[in-house]
Amino acid sequence: MKKIVPDPPHFSQIPEGTTLSDAIIEQFVPVDEVVSSITHYLLLAYNHSRYFIESIENPALRESLANGLGAMQIAWAQADALALALERKPNLH
């Protein structure tokens, strides 16, 4: 599996070459902002995928994508709940 190396969010002042995980550990990037970014990108991915699912003619392929979107919704809901919890109780991180 390819290792994913995400770019740190561009709104933070982070030393060049710092990974997102290091930026979080060093508190250059607040955890709640990362979780909010996750929910935002999950929303975008879900909406883009959901829009095209109806155009897929192969029933097995459409069902597979629908299952993937269902898993994405679960991850999205959990990330959203974590974002809300961090917002209400910042000392969780």
mmCIF file of N, CA and C in Angstrom:
data_model
loop_
_atom_site.group_PDB
_atom_site.id
_atom_site.type_symbol
_atom_site.label_atom_id
_atom_site.label_comp_id
_atom_site.label_asym_id
_atom_site.label_seq_id
_atom_site.Cartn_x
_atom_site.Cartn_y
_atom_site.Cartn_z
ATOM 1 N N MET A 1 0.838 -1.174 0.000
ATOM 2 C CA MET A 1 0.000 0.000 0.000
ATOM 3 C C MET A 1 0.886 1.240 0.000
ATOM 4 N N LYS A 2 0.514 2.198 -0.784
ATOM 5 C CA LYS A 2 1.261 3.456 -0.876
ATOM 6 C C LYS A 2 1.071 4.269 0.411
ATOM 7 N N LYS A 3 2.165 4.763 0.940
ATOM 8 C CA LYS A 3 2.099 5.622 2.125
ATOM 9 C C LYS A 3 1.559 6.988 1.708
ATOM 10 N N ILE A 4 0.582 7.466 2.432
ATOM 11 C CA ILE A 4 -0.008 8.773 2.150
ATOM 12 C C ILE A 4 0.693 9.808 3.012
ATOM 13 N N VAL A 5 1.217 10.821 2.383
ATOM 14 C CA VAL A 5 1.890 11.901 3.102
ATOM 15 C C VAL A 5 1.097 13.180 2.828
ATOM 16 N N PRO A 6 0.161 13.497 3.713
ATOM 17 C CA PRO A 6 -0.671 14.676 3.465
ATOM 18 C C PRO A 6 0.084 15.973 3.690
ATOM 19 N N ASP A 7 -0.313 16.962 2.935
ATOM 20 C CA ASP A 7 0.220 18.297 3.163
ATOM 21 C C ASP A 7 -0.423 18.865 4.412
ATOM 22 N N PRO A 8 0.361 19.535 5.254
ATOM 23 C CA PRO A 8 -0.261 20.223 6.383
ATOM 24 C C PRO A 8 -1.204 21.307 5.873
ATOM 25 N N PRO A 9 -2.254 21.591 6.614
ATOM 26 C CA PRO A 9 -3.168 22.661 6.193
ATOM 27 C C PRO A 9 -2.400 23.957 5.940
ATOM 28 N N HIS A 10 -2.806 24.685 4.943
ATOM 29 C CA HIS A 10 -2.083 25.886 4.531
ATOM 30 C C HIS A 10 -2.355 27.100 5.426
ATOM 31 N N PHE A 11 -3.284 26.985 6.364
ATOM 32 C CA PHE A 11 -3.618 28.129 7.209
ATOM 33 C C PHE A 11 -2.679 28.273 8.400
ATOM 34 N N SER A 12 -1.788 27.324 8.593
ATOM 35 C CA SER A 12 -0.913 27.344 9.759
ATOM 36 C C SER A 12 0.524 27.686 9.366
ATOM 37 N N GLN A 13 1.236 28.276 10.296
ATOM 38 C CA GLN A 13 2.653 28.575 10.101
ATOM 39 C C GLN A 13 3.443 27.357 10.547
ATOM 40 N N ILE A 14 3.887 26.570 9.556
ATOM 41 C CA ILE A 14 4.566 25.313 9.843
ATOM 42 C C ILE A 14 5.942 25.346 9.183
ATOM 43 N N PRO A 15 6.977 24.893 9.899
ATOM 44 C CA PRO A 15 8.299 24.825 9.268
ATOM 45 C C PRO A 15 8.259 23.935 8.020
ATOM 46 N N GLU A 16 8.956 24.353 6.981
ATOM 47 C CA GLU A 16 8.986 23.600 5.722
ATOM 48 C C GLU A 16 9.477 22.179 5.955
ATOM 49 N N GLY A 17 8.832 21.230 5.287
ATOM 50 C CA GLY A 17 9.222 19.832 5.395
ATOM 51 C C GLY A 17 8.579 19.096 6.555
ATOM 52 N N THR A 18 7.752 19.766 7.329
ATOM 53 C CA THR A 18 7.081 19.145 8.461
ATOM 54 C C THR A 18 5.869 18.364 7.967
ATOM 55 N N THR A 19 5.753 17.112 8.393
ATOM 56 C CA THR A 19 4.582 16.321 8.029
ATOM 57 C C THR A 19 3.391 16.759 8.873
ATOM 58 N N LEU A 20 2.206 16.368 8.437
ATOM 59 C CA LEU A 20 1.006 16.729 9.184
ATOM 60 C C LEU A 20 1.026 16.110 10.577
ATOM 61 N N SER A 21 1.445 14.851 10.690
ATOM 62 C CA SER A 21 1.472 14.229 12.020
ATOM 63 C C SER A 21 2.455 14.948 12.948
ATOM 64 N N ASP A 22 3.614 15.335 12.422
ATOM 65 C CA ASP A 22 4.567 16.090 13.249
ATOM 66 C C ASP A 22 4.014 17.467 13.609
ATOM 67 N N ALA A 23 3.334 18.099 12.670
ATOM 68 C CA ALA A 23 2.744 19.417 12.933
ATOM 69 C C ALA A 23 1.684 19.337 14.025
ATOM 70 N N ILE A 24 0.936 18.238 14.064
ATOM 71 C CA ILE A 24 -0.071 18.048 15.114
ATOM 72 C C ILE A 24 0.614 17.819 16.448
ATOM 73 N N ILE A 25 1.617 16.930 16.462
ATOM 74 C CA ILE A 25 2.332 16.629 17.708
ATOM 75 C C ILE A 25 3.005 17.874 18.277
ATOM 76 N N GLU A 26 3.605 18.676 17.403
ATOM 77 C CA GLU A 26 4.300 19.890 17.839
ATOM 78 C C GLU A 26 3.337 21.054 18.078
ATOM 79 N N GLN A 27 2.062 20.817 17.887
ATOM 80 C CA GLN A 27 0.983 21.793 18.109
ATOM 81 C C GLN A 27 1.075 23.016 17.195
ATOM 82 N N PHE A 28 1.643 22.812 15.993
ATOM 83 C CA PHE A 28 1.586 23.862 14.977
ATOM 84 C C PHE A 28 0.192 23.902 14.360
ATOM 85 N N VAL A 29 -0.472 22.736 14.345
ATOM 86 C CA VAL A 29 -1.806 22.597 13.773
ATOM 87 C C VAL A 29 -2.728 22.031 14.844
ATOM 88 N N PRO A 30 -3.792 22.752 15.194
ATOM 89 C CA PRO A 30 -4.729 22.246 16.199
ATOM 90 C C PRO A 30 -5.491 21.020 15.693
ATOM 91 N N VAL A 31 -5.654 20.037 16.556
ATOM 92 C CA VAL A 31 -6.342 18.800 16.203
ATOM 93 C C VAL A 31 -7.759 19.082 15.715
ATOM 94 N N ASP A 32 -8.468 19.999 16.356
ATOM 95 C CA ASP A 32 -9.851 20.266 15.954
ATOM 96 C C ASP A 32 -9.932 20.808 14.522
ATOM 97 N N GLU A 33 -8.927 21.556 14.101
ATOM 98 C CA GLU A 33 -8.925 22.071 12.725
ATOM 99 C C GLU A 33 -8.657 20.956 11.725
ATOM 100 N N VAL A 34 -7.825 19.997 12.110
ATOM 101 C CA VAL A 34 -7.567 18.849 11.236
ATOM 102 C C VAL A 34 -8.834 18.017 11.086
ATOM 103 N N VAL A 35 -9.524 17.776 12.189
ATOM 104 C CA VAL A 35 -10.756 16.979 12.131
ATOM 105 C C VAL A 35 -11.814 17.710 11.308
ATOM 106 N N SER A 36 -11.915 19.012 11.456
ATOM 107 C CA SER A 36 -12.855 19.786 10.640
ATOM 108 C C SER A 36 -12.509 19.681 9.156
ATOM 109 N N SER A 37 -11.220 19.701 8.840
ATOM 110 C CA SER A 37 -10.783 19.554 7.460
ATOM 111 C C SER A 37 -11.145 18.166 6.928
ATOM 112 N N ILE A 38 -10.986 17.141 7.763
ATOM 113 C CA ILE A 38 -11.360 15.774 7.367
ATOM 114 C C ILE A 38 -12.838 15.712 7.005
ATOM 115 N N THR A 39 -13.690 16.276 7.847
ATOM 116 C CA THR A 39 -15.126 16.223 7.564
ATOM 117 C C THR A 39 -15.458 16.988 6.286
ATOM 118 N N HIS A 40 -14.774 18.088 6.051
ATOM 119 C CA HIS A 40 -14.997 18.874 4.835
ATOM 120 C C HIS A 40 -14.653 18.054 3.590
ATOM 121 N N TYR A 41 -13.496 17.409 3.596
ATOM 122 C CA TYR A 41 -13.085 16.625 2.431
ATOM 123 C C TYR A 41 -13.933 15.364 2.263
ATOM 124 N N LEU A 42 -14.383 14.754 3.362
ATOM 125 C CA LEU A 42 -15.299 13.622 3.247
ATOM 126 C C LEU A 42 -16.620 14.063 2.613
ATOM 127 N N LEU A 43 -17.105 15.228 2.987
ATOM 128 C CA LEU A 43 -18.318 15.777 2.385
ATOM 129 C C LEU A 43 -18.136 15.968 0.885
ATOM 130 N N LEU A 44 -17.024 16.565 0.485
ATOM 131 C CA LEU A 44 -16.762 16.777 -0.946
ATOM 132 C C LEU A 44 -16.682 15.446 -1.692
ATOM 133 N N ALA A 45 -15.942 14.493 -1.143
ATOM 134 C CA ALA A 45 -15.793 13.190 -1.801
ATOM 135 C C ALA A 45 -17.135 12.476 -1.908
ATOM 136 N N TYR A 46 -17.908 12.523 -0.843
ATOM 137 C CA TYR A 46 -19.215 11.865 -0.853
ATOM 138 C C TYR A 46 -20.125 12.499 -1.909
ATOM 139 N N ASN A 47 -20.200 13.815 -1.908
ATOM 140 C CA ASN A 47 -21.094 14.496 -2.855
ATOM 141 C C ASN A 47 -20.700 14.248 -4.306
ATOM 142 N N HIS A 48 -19.410 14.289 -4.601
ATOM 143 C CA HIS A 48 -18.959 14.036 -5.969
ATOM 144 C C HIS A 48 -19.282 12.598 -6.388
ATOM 145 N N SER A 49 -19.045 11.650 -5.501
ATOM 146 C CA SER A 49 -19.307 10.246 -5.817
ATOM 147 C C SER A 49 -20.798 9.963 -5.919
ATOM 148 N N ARG A 50 -21.558 10.527 -5.023
ATOM 149 C CA ARG A 50 -23.016 10.299 -5.003
ATOM 150 C C ARG A 50 -23.655 10.826 -6.285
ATOM 151 N N TYR A 51 -23.157 11.920 -6.793
ATOM 152 C CA TYR A 51 -23.693 12.522 -8.008
ATOM 153 C C TYR A 51 -23.572 11.565 -9.197
ATOM 154 N N PHE A 52 -22.453 10.847 -9.273
ATOM 155 C CA PHE A 52 -22.194 9.984 -10.431
ATOM 156 C C PHE A 52 -22.704 8.557 -10.280
ATOM 157 N N ILE A 53 -23.126 8.157 -9.107
ATOM 158 C CA ILE A 53 -23.535 6.769 -8.897
ATOM 159 C C ILE A 53 -24.728 6.388 -9.786
ATOM 160 N N GLU A 54 -25.620 7.320 -10.024
ATOM 161 C CA GLU A 54 -26.799 7.023 -10.829
ATOM 162 C C GLU A 54 -26.465 6.790 -12.301
ATOM 163 N N SER A 55 -25.320 7.271 -12.752
ATOM 164 C CA SER A 55 -24.947 7.099 -14.156
ATOM 165 C C SER A 55 -24.258 5.764 -14.427
ATOM 166 N N ILE A 56 -23.982 4.991 -13.384
ATOM 167 C CA ILE A 56 -23.326 3.698 -13.559
ATOM 168 C C ILE A 56 -24.371 2.657 -13.939
ATOM 169 N N GLU A 57 -24.169 2.027 -15.087
ATOM 170 C CA GLU A 57 -25.140 1.055 -15.587
ATOM 171 C C GLU A 57 -24.929 -0.345 -15.019
ATOM 172 N N ASN A 58 -23.710 -0.704 -14.685
ATOM 173 C CA ASN A 58 -23.409 -2.033 -14.155
ATOM 174 C C ASN A 58 -23.911 -2.121 -12.710
ATOM 175 N N PRO A 59 -24.913 -3.001 -12.436
ATOM 176 C CA PRO A 59 -25.488 -3.083 -11.088
ATOM 177 C C PRO A 59 -24.462 -3.465 -10.004
ATOM 178 N N ALA A 60 -23.543 -4.370 -10.327
ATOM 179 C CA ALA A 60 -22.546 -4.788 -9.335
ATOM 180 C C ALA A 60 -21.606 -3.632 -8.996
ATOM 181 N N LEU A 61 -21.220 -2.882 -10.003
ATOM 182 C CA LEU A 61 -20.341 -1.729 -9.784
ATOM 183 C C LEU A 61 -21.071 -0.638 -8.996
ATOM 184 N N ARG A 62 -22.328 -0.412 -9.337
ATOM 185 C CA ARG A 62 -23.125 0.589 -8.624
ATOM 186 C C ARG A 62 -23.293 0.196 -7.154
ATOM 187 N N GLU A 63 -23.537 -1.112 -6.905
ATOM 188 C CA GLU A 63 -23.693 -1.591 -5.522
ATOM 189 C C GLU A 63 -22.387 -1.452 -4.740
ATOM 190 N N SER A 64 -21.277 -1.757 -5.399
ATOM 191 C CA SER A 64 -19.968 -1.630 -4.745
ATOM 192 C C SER A 64 -19.692 -0.179 -4.352
ATOM 193 N N LEU A 65 -19.967 0.748 -5.272
ATOM 194 C CA LEU A 65 -19.769 2.163 -4.961
ATOM 195 C C LEU A 65 -20.715 2.615 -3.854
ATOM 196 N N ALA A 66 -21.953 2.128 -3.881
ATOM 197 C CA ALA A 66 -22.910 2.480 -2.829
ATOM 198 C C ALA A 66 -22.419 1.987 -1.469
ATOM 199 N N ASN A 67 -21.836 0.786 -1.430
ATOM 200 C CA ASN A 67 -21.282 0.267 -0.169
ATOM 201 C C ASN A 67 -20.114 1.131 0.309
ATOM 202 N N GLY A 68 -19.258 1.531 -0.624
ATOM 203 C CA GLY A 68 -18.149 2.420 -0.269
ATOM 204 C C GLY A 68 -18.639 3.752 0.260
ATOM 205 N N LEU A 69 -19.701 4.283 -0.352
ATOM 206 C CA LEU A 69 -20.264 5.547 0.120
ATOM 207 C C LEU A 69 -20.883 5.389 1.507
ATOM 208 N N GLY A 70 -21.457 4.226 1.769
ATOM 209 C CA GLY A 70 -21.997 3.966 3.106
ATOM 210 C C GLY A 70 -20.906 3.981 4.159
ATOM 211 N N ALA A 71 -19.763 3.373 3.843
ATOM 212 C CA ALA A 71 -18.621 3.386 4.766
ATOM 213 C C ALA A 71 -18.100 4.810 4.947
ATOM 214 N N MET A 72 -18.109 5.583 3.852
ATOM 215 C CA MET A 72 -17.664 6.967 3.931
ATOM 216 C C MET A 72 -18.588 7.779 4.840
ATOM 217 N N GLN A 73 -19.880 7.514 4.766
ATOM 218 C CA GLN A 73 -20.830 8.222 5.631
ATOM 219 C C GLN A 73 -20.560 7.926 7.097
ATOM 220 N N ILE A 74 -20.228 6.672 7.415
ATOM 221 C CA ILE A 74 -19.929 6.307 8.807
ATOM 222 C C ILE A 74 -18.681 7.050 9.285
ATOM 223 N N ALA A 75 -17.622 7.041 8.473
ATOM 224 C CA ALA A 75 -16.388 7.752 8.835
ATOM 225 C C ALA A 75 -16.651 9.239 8.975
ATOM 226 N N TRP A 76 -17.445 9.780 8.076
ATOM 227 C CA TRP A 76 -17.794 11.198 8.093
ATOM 228 C C TRP A 76 -18.530 11.546 9.386
ATOM 229 N N ALA A 77 -19.508 10.729 9.763
ATOM 230 C CA ALA A 77 -20.279 10.989 10.981
ATOM 231 C C ALA A 77 -19.392 10.909 12.220
ATOM 232 N N GLN A 78 -18.474 9.937 12.239
ATOM 233 C CA GLN A 78 -17.585 9.812 13.388
ATOM 234 C C GLN A 78 -16.615 10.988 13.473
ATOM 235 N N ALA A 79 -16.088 11.418 12.350
ATOM 236 C CA ALA A 79 -15.193 12.583 12.343
ATOM 237 C C ALA A 79 -15.945 13.841 12.748
ATOM 238 N N ASP A 80 -17.181 13.967 12.301
ATOM 239 C CA ASP A 80 -17.995 15.125 12.667
ATOM 240 C C ASP A 80 -18.276 15.134 14.166
ATOM 241 N N ALA A 81 -18.588 13.969 14.722
ATOM 242 C CA ALA A 81 -18.820 13.873 16.167
ATOM 243 C C ALA A 81 -17.557 14.236 16.946
ATOM 244 N N LEU A 82 -16.404 13.780 16.465
ATOM 245 C CA LEU A 82 -15.138 14.120 17.119
ATOM 246 C C LEU A 82 -14.870 15.615 17.034
ATOM 247 N N ALA A 83 -15.148 16.222 15.892
ATOM 248 C CA ALA A 83 -14.959 17.668 15.737
ATOM 249 C C ALA A 83 -15.833 18.430 16.723
ATOM 250 N N LEU A 84 -17.078 18.005 16.862
ATOM 251 C CA LEU A 84 -17.988 18.667 17.808
ATOM 252 C C LEU A 84 -17.522 18.478 19.250
ATOM 253 N N ALA A 85 -17.047 17.269 19.574
ATOM 254 C CA ALA A 85 -16.551 17.014 20.925
ATOM 255 C C ALA A 85 -15.318 17.870 21.228
ATOM 256 N N LEU A 86 -14.403 17.976 20.268
ATOM 257 C CA LEU A 86 -13.212 18.798 20.468
ATOM 258 C C LEU A 86 -13.567 20.271 20.612
ATOM 259 N N GLU A 87 -14.593 20.682 19.880
ATOM 260 C CA GLU A 87 -15.039 22.075 19.974
ATOM 261 C C GLU A 87 -15.623 22.366 21.356
ATOM 262 N N ARG A 88 -16.355 21.393 21.897
ATOM 263 C CA ARG A 88 -16.997 21.585 23.207
ATOM 264 C C ARG A 88 -16.035 21.367 24.366
ATOM 265 N N LYS A 89 -15.043 20.514 24.174
ATOM 266 C CA LYS A 89 -14.095 20.202 25.260
ATOM 267 C C LYS A 89 -12.685 20.133 24.670
ATOM 268 N N PRO A 90 -12.053 21.283 24.477
ATOM 269 C CA PRO A 90 -10.755 21.354 23.797
ATOM 270 C C PRO A 90 -9.648 20.532 24.440
ATOM 271 N N ASN A 91 -9.737 20.228 25.722
ATOM 272 C CA ASN A 91 -8.651 19.504 26.386
ATOM 273 C C ASN A 91 -8.676 18.005 26.082
ATOM 274 N N LEU A 92 -9.529 17.560 25.146
ATOM 275 C CA LEU A 92 -9.539 16.153 24.750
ATOM 276 C C LEU A 92 -8.261 15.764 24.037
ATOM 277 N N HIS A 93 -7.587 16.720 23.451
ATOM 278 C CA HIS A 93 -6.344 16.399 22.723
ATOM 279 C C HIS A 93 -5.172 16.851 23.454
#
